[in-house]
């Protein structure tokens, strides 16, 4: 990982120094590539998506001075990947890790009897935020990396310095807790 | 479940959760204490040192770690965006023309533009950003919708202020001293509602718009229309002034003159009665107003303000000069209540009018809340300059020039023949910055000038160019104004209310109420003085102080230490050492402080009171050497204030070296030495040799000198470094040691931590001594200093720690490695070694690859330490009889070849220590009379000096033993330093004869050689 600090990288962007891109990629490219790859199901597409995200950073910084470069980049990558996936509408399920993650969570978020019912997505987001707020930090991180970042179990285990079995068990318990929480909230 | 629904749900997750996840570092979480220590900065370092001395210090540290668990994640939380889409709290400001501006941590916002406060962006348009329309009175921020005006916080949380009633849209809002609101705005009156006694003209079919000034009574919800001005289509109608405590409005034709609204008064009746007409062209004004009629025509008045019952106004008038030509003048007047005539105001240097007539360049006054501003073109010896001055209403000792620039430089070929009144000029003064639009676009598209009022630097803003900082910066005065309240809001600072566990000496038991405040039995200065003894009965106080404690009485005539002064000194001053900060505080407080020693002699406390109540003070906890109480290790700083509402003291911990405020980071784009480009340090052949160069200068940092490269060759002469640089790095004192590993400079703060200085002056924290404790048995409570830095690769720094102990014991050396990415410290130490066998030579440790090679004190054994596993040993003194004596210089190059001087014979041998295998040393062919000077960074070459017949030559020796001469024989060389920059070798050779010292800076790219000679003054 690059030893260059975020502040230094952002300074490079502001100085229009293209080294900013290589430093950003070196520092955060791995995680973001995983996010994109798991959404798009293709390493090549992920590569392009990451490049697009870096270009977007180049366009927006300056004037933007992101407080958290990693989050800024990863949100950008994810948005681009989601857009790309939707646009291609190849949405061939079974392609990426997103599908696996979705399949894990869909029975939690939606009633099995009405899997295709129109959901109040905003209410569900709000509820999920409240639910996440009550979790231990590590549990919350695993959950977000899995269902927001679409990382694989292995990738999460590496990032969290935990075993894969622990990640699986944590996610399973958290899904069950979330299901109960949503039922209490009247959202499923 | 549809995929798009899933995406939407996940897109709605909170940003801080996402940030937390993507920044999560499982490994780091396992070493949470280290992370906390880093995030807490040097304050934690100091506290951690208390582990060694024990007692209260550690308790505080532990409490600090546990008091606010969410602080652990403070580094990885995305900050919530404010209502304007930026970061940090919003603050509102009014310009002299009443326009609203806002700022947050990053930007100024106003109109449909914004720009970075630090000048890192050009003027940016925000009209497409769909930002909310905000108003401010300089204190609160307002939004308006649904017929109501709301007070909003920085993040859009609204509280109803008042209902607009008939007013459609408020243009100006001000909260008055009594809590009521006054608003100016337009009201549309339907034709059917027009009064029968006359219809103001012109009007539209649907009715007409009126400008109303309405007083809104917050207690009753009622409102009074103070002003109602119907004739608004007249082009002469305009807002004129809108100040914090003063509203006025110019409208219609001259017969209407001026209204004013003085809201200085608390009594609403006074307020109401003060709303009167003020006629300048006759004497019909109400005497209650106090400002009687003037002879001037209203159109001559270009602006006015009331400040402390004094009316200030500017008059624009014309008269003929001696040639009969019509000239324009501006005159500044003051008039106090009851004065029969206004007085032409020439106070101090604030004499615009006197400067104007001859050249017919009018100057204009702009009236702000605390200052009035002058703009003029002024003829000087240097030609015509565009000048802006600032003058406090209450200070008559002259005006302050805040900006000045040759007119030709600013406006280029478009030099205005004369400066027409820049009607749209306005000044926004935030106390730390002043910005204003130029009266016409500058030669390079400049539209706005922003001046840093703290240090005089400024930049111009255009739409397409990133501003360039101008002016001279004084780094010692960079601390932005900060209030105690802002301190407590700063999430990065540890703060809270006193508890018996944390600060028993300041904790006030809950059973005490406001009713018995005077009977509170809480104590200050530990159990030494009651808090209620605010009269400072020093005689009585003395009885409570144990031996060694003392109370110093303040000289009643001495100036009082202010919060700002103390805060700046602690967190942002030029003094960088905790104990010295404390000494400066003593001076600043004029001796008004208390000192007490606890039962442990190594800890003492001091209070510095800001007022006689004792409710507001700075607190310093000092730790000293157990055997030498006068030598302080370090100091912790806190600010305390009594919270009347909570009936308890609040405290905030002040890191004595706040990274933002104390960092040597340069504000003007220069490097940390004040030059330009990358600073290249030279590695020295002698202790303390610190040569460096950048694009602009050569530096001898040991002497605190620099020489401009493009000076008149060959007579480059060193000059002193800028004061701010000298002050920053404290040359010549034990408080700061500057070191280099050949690529970067490092700063070791005595009593504190090790920092790497990045090129722009940012100081990257690496580690502090306490991180060594517990990692090697040889390290005990003695203080650790650092020396001998070597960058092992791009992300590992080898450091030799030196433990200063009493004279009886040998100096203890502790080699360790700092991972520059993670700040993890690995001590390379062998607890099995007897203490005597450890390293006691300077330069007695070296690295190669992953290993550290250290010489034992007999000079015969080389210890090879690895990051993991036990060390191994090489016996040097076998068949070859290699003996590295005391002070012998030796190096191991990247090929693990050992280069050294043979004891007394000054020749090289090679020793292959690869895989710890000992080989017979070979004498280097040209090693006679050679002296090893060091390794050339990034190469496999060794620099040596050959001395023959009082002449010294410099060679670079290749791994195969061949060499190349870099410098022919010269005089007495007393320092040699060098660095390698991508195959271009740079040497600094200092020579001296009986008359002068000189440094030759030689550049050798393998083909050509160039040199500059620099003399010492």
mmCIF file with all atom_site columns, N, CA, C and O in Angstrom, chain A residues 1 8 63 65 68 70 74 78 82 85 98 105 109 115 125 129 133 140-141 147-148 159 161, chain B residues 1 3 6-7 9-14 17 19-24 26 30 107 118 124 821:
data_model
loop_
_atom_site.group_PDB
_atom_site.id
_atom_site.type_symbol
_atom_site.label_atom_id
_atom_site.label_alt_id
_atom_site.label_comp_id
_atom_site.label_asym_id
_atom_site.label_entity_id
_atom_site.label_seq_id
_atom_site.pdbx_PDB_ins_code
_atom_site.Cartn_x
_atom_site.Cartn_y
_atom_site.Cartn_z
_atom_site.occupancy
_atom_site.B_iso_or_equiv
_atom_site.pdbx_formal_charge
_atom_site.auth_seq_id
_atom_site.auth_comp_id
_atom_site.auth_asym_id
_atom_site.auth_atom_id
_atom_site.pdbx_PDB_model_num
ATOM 1   N N  . UNK A 1 1   ? 0.852   -1.202  0.000   1.00 0.00 ? 1   UNK A N  1
ATOM 2   C CA . UNK A 1 1   ? 0.000   0.000   0.000   1.00 0.00 ? 1   UNK A CA 1
ATOM 3   C C  . UNK A 1 1   ? 0.885   1.248   0.000   1.00 0.00 ? 1   UNK A C  1
ATOM 4   O O  . UNK A 1 1   ? 1.948   1.252   0.588   1.00 0.00 ? 1   UNK A O  1
ATOM 5   N N  . UNK A 1 8   ? -1.888  14.096  1.189   1.00 0.00 ? 8   UNK A N  1
ATOM 6   C CA . UNK A 1 8   ? -0.884  14.296  0.146   1.00 0.00 ? 8   UNK A CA 1
ATOM 7   C C  . UNK A 1 8   ? -1.466  13.959  -1.225  1.00 0.00 ? 8   UNK A C  1
ATOM 8   O O  . UNK A 1 8   ? -1.201  14.665  -2.202  1.00 0.00 ? 8   UNK A O  1
ATOM 9   N N  . UNK A 1 63  ? -12.718 21.056  -7.394  1.00 0.00 ? 63  UNK A N  1
ATOM 10  C CA . UNK A 1 63  ? -12.690 21.732  -6.107  1.00 0.00 ? 63  UNK A CA 1
ATOM 11  C C  . UNK A 1 63  ? -12.923 20.815  -4.910  1.00 0.00 ? 63  UNK A C  1
ATOM 12  O O  . UNK A 1 63  ? -12.673 21.234  -3.794  1.00 0.00 ? 63  UNK A O  1
ATOM 13  N N  . UNK A 1 65  ? -12.719 18.448  -1.898  1.00 0.00 ? 65  UNK A N  1
ATOM 14  C CA . UNK A 1 65  ? -11.637 18.057  -0.996  1.00 0.00 ? 65  UNK A CA 1
ATOM 15  C C  . UNK A 1 65  ? -12.198 16.999  -0.074  1.00 0.00 ? 65  UNK A C  1
ATOM 16  O O  . UNK A 1 65  ? -12.588 17.280  1.048   1.00 0.00 ? 65  UNK A O  1
ATOM 17  N N  . UNK A 1 68  ? -12.682 11.970  3.274   1.00 0.00 ? 68  UNK A N  1
ATOM 18  C CA . UNK A 1 68  ? -12.255 10.587  3.399   1.00 0.00 ? 68  UNK A CA 1
ATOM 19  C C  . UNK A 1 68  ? -12.111 10.023  1.995   1.00 0.00 ? 68  UNK A C  1
ATOM 20  O O  . UNK A 1 68  ? -13.091 9.693   1.338   1.00 0.00 ? 68  UNK A O  1
ATOM 21  N N  . UNK A 1 70  ? -10.906 7.266   0.802   1.00 0.00 ? 70  UNK A N  1
ATOM 22  C CA . UNK A 1 70  ? -11.290 5.874   0.567   1.00 0.00 ? 70  UNK A CA 1
ATOM 23  C C  . UNK A 1 70  ? -12.794 5.768   0.351   1.00 0.00 ? 70  UNK A C  1
ATOM 24  O O  . UNK A 1 70  ? -13.264 5.094   -0.577  1.00 0.00 ? 70  UNK A O  1
ATOM 25  N N  . UNK A 1 74  ? -14.651 4.746   -3.056  1.00 0.00 ? 74  UNK A N  1
ATOM 26  C CA . UNK A 1 74  ? -15.424 3.497   -3.091  1.00 0.00 ? 74  UNK A CA 1
ATOM 27  C C  . UNK A 1 74  ? -16.889 3.759   -3.404  1.00 0.00 ? 74  UNK A C  1
ATOM 28  O O  . UNK A 1 74  ? -17.526 2.971   -4.118  1.00 0.00 ? 74  UNK A O  1
ATOM 29  N N  . UNK A 1 78  ? -18.690 2.237   -6.640  1.00 0.00 ? 78  UNK A N  1
ATOM 30  C CA . UNK A 1 78  ? -19.907 1.436   -6.520  1.00 0.00 ? 78  UNK A CA 1
ATOM 31  C C  . UNK A 1 78  ? -21.028 2.028   -7.367  1.00 0.00 ? 78  UNK A C  1
ATOM 32  O O  . UNK A 1 78  ? -21.751 1.299   -8.060  1.00 0.00 ? 78  UNK A O  1
ATOM 33  N N  . UNK A 1 82  ? -22.817 0.099   -10.345 1.00 0.00 ? 82  UNK A N  1
ATOM 34  C CA . UNK A 1 82  ? -24.265 -0.144  -10.356 1.00 0.00 ? 82  UNK A CA 1
ATOM 35  C C  . UNK A 1 82  ? -24.897 0.420   -11.628 1.00 0.00 ? 82  UNK A C  1
ATOM 36  O O  . UNK A 1 82  ? -25.752 -0.218  -12.263 1.00 0.00 ? 82  UNK A O  1
ATOM 37  N N  . UNK A 1 85  ? -24.008 -1.705  -14.530 1.00 0.00 ? 85  UNK A N  1
ATOM 38  C CA . UNK A 1 85  ? -24.747 -2.970  -14.493 1.00 0.00 ? 85  UNK A CA 1
ATOM 39  C C  . UNK A 1 85  ? -26.182 -2.757  -14.966 1.00 0.00 ? 85  UNK A C  1
ATOM 40  O O  . UNK A 1 85  ? -26.730 -3.533  -15.758 1.00 0.00 ? 85  UNK A O  1
ATOM 41  N N  . UNK A 1 98  ? -22.628 -9.728  -6.293  1.00 0.00 ? 98  UNK A N  1
ATOM 42  C CA . UNK A 1 98  ? -23.837 -8.987  -5.910  1.00 0.00 ? 98  UNK A CA 1
ATOM 43  C C  . UNK A 1 98  ? -25.042 -9.916  -5.881  1.00 0.00 ? 98  UNK A C  1
ATOM 44  O O  . UNK A 1 98  ? -25.896 -9.824  -5.006  1.00 0.00 ? 98  UNK A O  1
ATOM 45  N N  . UNK A 1 105 ? -29.847 -11.814 1.146   1.00 0.00 ? 105 UNK A N  1
ATOM 46  C CA . UNK A 1 105 ? -30.571 -10.803 1.906   1.00 0.00 ? 105 UNK A CA 1
ATOM 47  C C  . UNK A 1 105 ? -32.027 -10.649 1.474   1.00 0.00 ? 105 UNK A C  1
ATOM 48  O O  . UNK A 1 105 ? -32.832 -10.073 2.200   1.00 0.00 ? 105 UNK A O  1
ATOM 49  N N  . UNK A 1 109 ? -35.203 -9.009  3.582   1.00 0.00 ? 109 UNK A N  1
ATOM 50  C CA . UNK A 1 109 ? -35.806 -7.709  3.303   1.00 0.00 ? 109 UNK A CA 1
ATOM 51  C C  . UNK A 1 109 ? -37.253 -7.828  2.831   1.00 0.00 ? 109 UNK A C  1
ATOM 52  O O  . UNK A 1 109 ? -38.063 -6.936  3.072   1.00 0.00 ? 109 UNK A O  1
ATOM 53  N N  . UNK A 1 115 ? -42.122 -12.016 -3.024  1.00 0.00 ? 115 UNK A N  1
ATOM 54  C CA . UNK A 1 115 ? -40.741 -11.636 -3.304  1.00 0.00 ? 115 UNK A CA 1
ATOM 55  C C  . UNK A 1 115 ? -40.621 -10.447 -4.253  1.00 0.00 ? 115 UNK A C  1
ATOM 56  O O  . UNK A 1 115 ? -39.637 -9.730  -4.221  1.00 0.00 ? 115 UNK A O  1
ATOM 57  N N  . UNK A 1 125 ? -34.129 1.459   4.006   1.00 0.00 ? 125 UNK A N  1
ATOM 58  C CA . UNK A 1 125 ? -32.795 2.036   4.235   1.00 0.00 ? 125 UNK A CA 1
ATOM 59  C C  . UNK A 1 125 ? -32.724 2.653   5.615   1.00 0.00 ? 125 UNK A C  1
ATOM 60  O O  . UNK A 1 125 ? -31.745 2.451   6.349   1.00 0.00 ? 125 UNK A O  1
ATOM 61  N N  . UNK A 1 129 ? -30.352 1.478   8.640   1.00 0.00 ? 129 UNK A N  1
ATOM 62  C CA . UNK A 1 129 ? -29.387 2.370   9.306   1.00 0.00 ? 129 UNK A CA 1
ATOM 63  C C  . UNK A 1 129 ? -29.569 2.322   10.819  1.00 0.00 ? 129 UNK A C  1
ATOM 64  O O  . UNK A 1 129 ? -28.592 2.318   11.573  1.00 0.00 ? 129 UNK A O  1
ATOM 65  N N  . UNK A 1 133 ? -26.831 0.864   13.445  1.00 0.00 ? 133 UNK A N  1
ATOM 66  C CA . UNK A 1 133 ? -26.327 1.722   14.527  1.00 0.00 ? 133 UNK A CA 1
ATOM 67  C C  . UNK A 1 133 ? -26.240 0.989   15.849  1.00 0.00 ? 133 UNK A C  1
ATOM 68  O O  . UNK A 1 133 ? -25.464 1.378   16.724  1.00 0.00 ? 133 UNK A O  1
ATOM 69  N N  . UNK A 1 140 ? -20.948 -4.563  12.115  1.00 0.00 ? 140 UNK A N  1
ATOM 70  C CA . UNK A 1 140 ? -21.490 -3.615  11.137  1.00 0.00 ? 140 UNK A CA 1
ATOM 71  C C  . UNK A 1 140 ? -20.595 -3.554  9.913   1.00 0.00 ? 140 UNK A C  1
ATOM 72  O O  . UNK A 1 140 ? -21.058 -3.517  8.770   1.00 0.00 ? 140 UNK A O  1
ATOM 73  N N  . UNK A 1 141 ? -19.293 -3.546  10.150  1.00 0.00 ? 141 UNK A N  1
ATOM 74  C CA . UNK A 1 141 ? -18.350 -3.467  9.031   1.00 0.00 ? 141 UNK A CA 1
ATOM 75  C C  . UNK A 1 141 ? -18.510 -4.684  8.129   1.00 0.00 ? 141 UNK A C  1
ATOM 76  O O  . UNK A 1 141 ? -18.564 -4.571  6.901   1.00 0.00 ? 141 UNK A O  1
ATOM 77  N N  . UNK A 1 147 ? -22.897 -6.505  1.994   1.00 0.00 ? 147 UNK A N  1
ATOM 78  C CA . UNK A 1 147 ? -24.130 -6.175  1.269   1.00 0.00 ? 147 UNK A CA 1
ATOM 79  C C  . UNK A 1 147 ? -24.112 -4.809  0.609   1.00 0.00 ? 147 UNK A C  1
ATOM 80  O O  . UNK A 1 147 ? -24.916 -4.541  -0.265  1.00 0.00 ? 147 UNK A O  1
ATOM 81  N N  . UNK A 1 148 ? -23.239 -3.965  1.028   1.00 0.00 ? 148 UNK A N  1
ATOM 82  C CA . UNK A 1 148 ? -23.041 -2.707  0.296   1.00 0.00 ? 148 UNK A CA 1
ATOM 83  C C  . UNK A 1 148 ? -21.872 -2.869  -0.664  1.00 0.00 ? 148 UNK A C  1
ATOM 84  O O  . UNK A 1 148 ? -21.957 -2.525  -1.818  1.00 0.00 ? 148 UNK A O  1
ATOM 85  N N  . UNK A 1 159 ? -9.907  -8.576  5.142   1.00 0.00 ? 159 UNK A N  1
ATOM 86  C CA . UNK A 1 159 ? -9.923  -7.166  5.530   1.00 0.00 ? 159 UNK A CA 1
ATOM 87  C C  . UNK A 1 159 ? -10.125 -7.014  7.025   1.00 0.00 ? 159 UNK A C  1
ATOM 88  O O  . UNK A 1 159 ? -9.605  -6.084  7.639   1.00 0.00 ? 159 UNK A O  1
ATOM 89  N N  . UNK A 1 161 ? -9.321  -9.238  9.283   1.00 0.00 ? 161 UNK A N  1
ATOM 90  C CA . UNK A 1 161 ? -8.379  -10.001 10.076  1.00 0.00 ? 161 UNK A CA 1
ATOM 91  C C  . UNK A 1 161 ? -9.064  -11.110 10.852  1.00 0.00 ? 161 UNK A C  1
ATOM 92  O O  . UNK A 1 161 ? -8.669  -11.432 11.967  1.00 0.00 ? 161 UNK A O  1
ATOM 93  N N  . UNK B 2 1   ? -37.178 -10.444 -5.144  1.00 0.00 ? 1   UNK B N  1
ATOM 94  C CA . UNK B 2 1   ? -36.827 -9.045  -4.866  1.00 0.00 ? 1   UNK B CA 1
ATOM 95  C C  . UNK B 2 1   ? -36.083 -8.468  -6.069  1.00 0.00 ? 1   UNK B C  1
ATOM 96  O O  . UNK B 2 1   ? -35.175 -9.097  -6.603  1.00 0.00 ? 1   UNK B O  1
ATOM 97  N N  . UNK B 2 3   ? -33.644 -6.338  -8.241  1.00 0.00 ? 3   UNK B N  1
ATOM 98  C CA . UNK B 2 3   ? -32.273 -5.895  -8.003  1.00 0.00 ? 3   UNK B CA 1
ATOM 99  C C  . UNK B 2 3   ? -32.195 -4.395  -7.767  1.00 0.00 ? 3   UNK B C  1
ATOM 100 O O  . UNK B 2 3   ? -31.438 -3.918  -6.917  1.00 0.00 ? 3   UNK B O  1
ATOM 101 N N  . UNK B 2 6   ? -32.971 -3.560  -4.265  1.00 0.00 ? 6   UNK B N  1
ATOM 102 C CA . UNK B 2 6   ? -31.826 -3.888  -3.407  1.00 0.00 ? 6   UNK B CA 1
ATOM 103 C C  . UNK B 2 6   ? -30.765 -2.804  -3.483  1.00 0.00 ? 6   UNK B C  1
ATOM 104 O O  . UNK B 2 6   ? -30.212 -2.354  -2.473  1.00 0.00 ? 6   UNK B O  1
ATOM 105 N N  . UNK B 2 7   ? -30.497 -2.366  -4.715  1.00 0.00 ? 7   UNK B N  1
ATOM 106 C CA . UNK B 2 7   ? -29.510 -1.295  -4.898  1.00 0.00 ? 7   UNK B CA 1
ATOM 107 C C  . UNK B 2 7   ? -29.933 -0.028  -4.167  1.00 0.00 ? 7   UNK B C  1
ATOM 108 O O  . UNK B 2 7   ? -29.128 0.628   -3.503  1.00 0.00 ? 7   UNK B O  1
ATOM 109 N N  . UNK B 2 9   ? -31.892 0.328   -1.618  1.00 0.00 ? 9   UNK B N  1
ATOM 110 C CA . UNK B 2 9   ? -31.801 0.176   -0.159  1.00 0.00 ? 9   UNK B CA 1
ATOM 111 C C  . UNK B 2 9   ? -30.354 0.344   0.287   1.00 0.00 ? 9   UNK B C  1
ATOM 112 O O  . UNK B 2 9   ? -30.049 1.071   1.232   1.00 0.00 ? 9   UNK B O  1
ATOM 113 N N  . UNK B 2 10  ? -29.477 -0.303  -0.441  1.00 0.00 ? 10  UNK B N  1
ATOM 114 C CA . UNK B 2 10  ? -28.069 -0.228  -0.036  1.00 0.00 ? 10  UNK B CA 1
ATOM 115 C C  . UNK B 2 10  ? -27.488 1.159   -0.281  1.00 0.00 ? 10  UNK B C  1
ATOM 116 O O  . UNK B 2 10  ? -26.625 1.615   0.453   1.00 0.00 ? 10  UNK B O  1
ATOM 117 N N  . UNK B 2 11  ? -27.968 1.828   -1.303  1.00 0.00 ? 11  UNK B N  1
ATOM 118 C CA . UNK B 2 11  ? -27.492 3.192   -1.544  1.00 0.00 ? 11  UNK B CA 1
ATOM 119 C C  . UNK B 2 11  ? -27.904 4.137   -0.428  1.00 0.00 ? 11  UNK B C  1
ATOM 120 O O  . UNK B 2 11  ? -27.340 5.210   -0.284  1.00 0.00 ? 11  UNK B O  1
ATOM 121 N N  . UNK B 2 12  ? -28.909 3.736   0.324   1.00 0.00 ? 12  UNK B N  1
ATOM 122 C CA . UNK B 2 12  ? -29.381 4.602   1.400   1.00 0.00 ? 12  UNK B CA 1
ATOM 123 C C  . UNK B 2 12  ? -28.644 4.417   2.713   1.00 0.00 ? 12  UNK B C  1
ATOM 124 O O  . UNK B 2 12  ? -28.969 5.064   3.703   1.00 0.00 ? 12  UNK B O  1
ATOM 125 N N  . UNK B 2 13  ? -27.662 3.535   2.714   1.00 0.00 ? 13  UNK B N  1
ATOM 126 C CA . UNK B 2 13  ? -26.912 3.355   3.960   1.00 0.00 ? 13  UNK B CA 1
ATOM 127 C C  . UNK B 2 13  ? -26.130 4.622   4.294   1.00 0.00 ? 13  UNK B C  1
ATOM 128 O O  . UNK B 2 13  ? -25.652 5.316   3.396   1.00 0.00 ? 13  UNK B O  1
ATOM 129 N N  . UNK B 2 14  ? -25.996 4.848   5.547   1.00 0.00 ? 14  UNK B N  1
ATOM 130 C CA . UNK B 2 14  ? -25.325 6.070   5.994   1.00 0.00 ? 14  UNK B CA 1
ATOM 131 C C  . UNK B 2 14  ? -23.869 6.085   5.546   1.00 0.00 ? 14  UNK B C  1
ATOM 132 O O  . UNK B 2 14  ? -23.179 5.076   5.560   1.00 0.00 ? 14  UNK B O  1
ATOM 133 N N  . UNK B 2 17  ? -21.232 4.746   7.933   1.00 0.00 ? 17  UNK B N  1
ATOM 134 C CA . UNK B 2 17  ? -21.083 3.303   7.991   1.00 0.00 ? 17  UNK B CA 1
ATOM 135 C C  . UNK B 2 17  ? -20.222 2.809   6.829   1.00 0.00 ? 17  UNK B C  1
ATOM 136 O O  . UNK B 2 17  ? -19.403 1.907   6.978   1.00 0.00 ? 17  UNK B O  1
ATOM 137 N N  . UNK B 2 19  ? -17.983 4.581   5.222   1.00 0.00 ? 19  UNK B N  1
ATOM 138 C CA . UNK B 2 19  ? -16.617 5.018   5.488   1.00 0.00 ? 19  UNK B CA 1
ATOM 139 C C  . UNK B 2 19  ? -15.944 4.116   6.504   1.00 0.00 ? 19  UNK B C  1
ATOM 140 O O  . UNK B 2 19  ? -14.780 3.729   6.359   1.00 0.00 ? 19  UNK B O  1
ATOM 141 N N  . UNK B 2 20  ? -16.700 3.799   7.521   1.00 0.00 ? 20  UNK B N  1
ATOM 142 C CA . UNK B 2 20  ? -16.148 2.919   8.558   1.00 0.00 ? 20  UNK B CA 1
ATOM 143 C C  . UNK B 2 20  ? -15.715 1.585   7.959   1.00 0.00 ? 20  UNK B C  1
ATOM 144 O O  . UNK B 2 20  ? -14.640 1.063   8.259   1.00 0.00 ? 20  UNK B O  1
ATOM 145 N N  . UNK B 2 21  ? -16.536 1.077   7.062   1.00 0.00 ? 21  UNK B N  1
ATOM 146 C CA . UNK B 2 21  ? -16.256 -0.238  6.499   1.00 0.00 ? 21  UNK B CA 1
ATOM 147 C C  . UNK B 2 21  ? -15.059 -0.209  5.554   1.00 0.00 ? 21  UNK B C  1
ATOM 148 O O  . UNK B 2 21  ? -14.170 -1.046  5.643   1.00 0.00 ? 21  UNK B O  1
ATOM 149 N N  . UNK B 2 22  ? -15.046 0.753   4.666   1.00 0.00 ? 22  UNK B N  1
ATOM 150 C CA . UNK B 2 22  ? -13.965 0.736   3.675   1.00 0.00 ? 22  UNK B CA 1
ATOM 151 C C  . UNK B 2 22  ? -12.634 1.104   4.298   1.00 0.00 ? 22  UNK B C  1
ATOM 152 O O  . UNK B 2 22  ? -11.577 0.774   3.779   1.00 0.00 ? 22  UNK B O  1
ATOM 153 N N  . UNK B 2 23  ? -12.685 1.791   5.400   1.00 0.00 ? 23  UNK B N  1
ATOM 154 C CA . UNK B 2 23  ? -11.424 2.146   6.056   1.00 0.00 ? 23  UNK B CA 1
ATOM 155 C C  . UNK B 2 23  ? -11.030 1.155   7.135   1.00 0.00 ? 23  UNK B C  1
ATOM 156 O O  . UNK B 2 23  ? -10.026 1.346   7.806   1.00 0.00 ? 23  UNK B O  1
ATOM 157 N N  . UNK B 2 24  ? -11.848 0.157   7.328   1.00 0.00 ? 24  UNK B N  1
ATOM 158 C CA . UNK B 2 24  ? -11.605 -0.773  8.434   1.00 0.00 ? 24  UNK B CA 1
ATOM 159 C C  . UNK B 2 24  ? -10.276 -1.494  8.232   1.00 0.00 ? 24  UNK B C  1
ATOM 160 O O  . UNK B 2 24  ? -9.969  -1.965  7.150   1.00 0.00 ? 24  UNK B O  1
ATOM 161 N N  . UNK B 2 26  ? -8.503  -4.471  10.038  1.00 0.00 ? 26  UNK B N  1
ATOM 162 C CA . UNK B 2 26  ? -8.614  -5.477  11.088  1.00 0.00 ? 26  UNK B CA 1
ATOM 163 C C  . UNK B 2 26  ? -7.348  -5.611  11.897  1.00 0.00 ? 26  UNK B C  1
ATOM 164 O O  . UNK B 2 26  ? -7.377  -5.786  13.111  1.00 0.00 ? 26  UNK B O  1
ATOM 165 N N  . UNK B 2 30  ? -6.656  -4.657  16.113  1.00 0.00 ? 30  UNK B N  1
ATOM 166 C CA . UNK B 2 30  ? -6.102  -5.507  17.142  1.00 0.00 ? 30  UNK B CA 1
ATOM 167 C C  . UNK B 2 30  ? -5.096  -4.758  17.995  1.00 0.00 ? 30  UNK B C  1
ATOM 168 O O  . UNK B 2 30  ? -4.708  -5.193  19.051  1.00 0.00 ? 30  UNK B O  1
ATOM 169 N N  . UNK B 2 107 ? -14.704 26.628  2.544   1.00 0.00 ? 107 UNK B N  1
ATOM 170 C CA . UNK B 2 107 ? -15.082 27.622  1.549   1.00 0.00 ? 107 UNK B CA 1
ATOM 171 C C  . UNK B 2 107 ? -15.695 28.887  2.165   1.00 0.00 ? 107 UNK B C  1
ATOM 172 O O  . UNK B 2 107 ? -16.256 28.858  3.264   1.00 0.00 ? 107 UNK B O  1
ATOM 173 N N  . UNK B 2 118 ? -8.420  28.709  1.640   1.00 0.00 ? 118 UNK B N  1
ATOM 174 C CA . UNK B 2 118 ? -6.962  28.647  1.581   1.00 0.00 ? 118 UNK B CA 1
ATOM 175 C C  . UNK B 2 118 ? -6.414  28.962  0.194   1.00 0.00 ? 118 UNK B C  1
ATOM 176 O O  . UNK B 2 118 ? -5.228  28.845  -0.055  1.00 0.00 ? 118 UNK B O  1
ATOM 177 N N  . UNK B 2 124 ? -15.617 29.713  -7.954  1.00 0.00 ? 124 UNK B N  1
ATOM 178 C CA . UNK B 2 124 ? -16.448 28.651  -8.506  1.00 0.00 ? 124 UNK B CA 1
ATOM 179 C C  . UNK B 2 124 ? -17.908 29.078  -8.513  1.00 0.00 ? 124 UNK B C  1
ATOM 180 O O  . UNK B 2 124 ? -18.377 29.689  -7.547  1.00 0.00 ? 124 UNK B O  1
ATOM 181 N N  . UNK B 2 821 ? 4.519   2.965   7.319   1.00 0.00 ? 821 UNK B N  1
ATOM 182 C CA . UNK B 2 821 ? 3.117   2.864   6.896   1.00 0.00 ? 821 UNK B CA 1
ATOM 183 C C  . UNK B 2 821 ? 2.204   2.682   8.096   1.00 0.00 ? 821 UNK B C  1
ATOM 184 O O  . UNK B 2 821 ? 1.117   3.229   8.156   1.00 0.00 ? 821 UNK B O  1
#
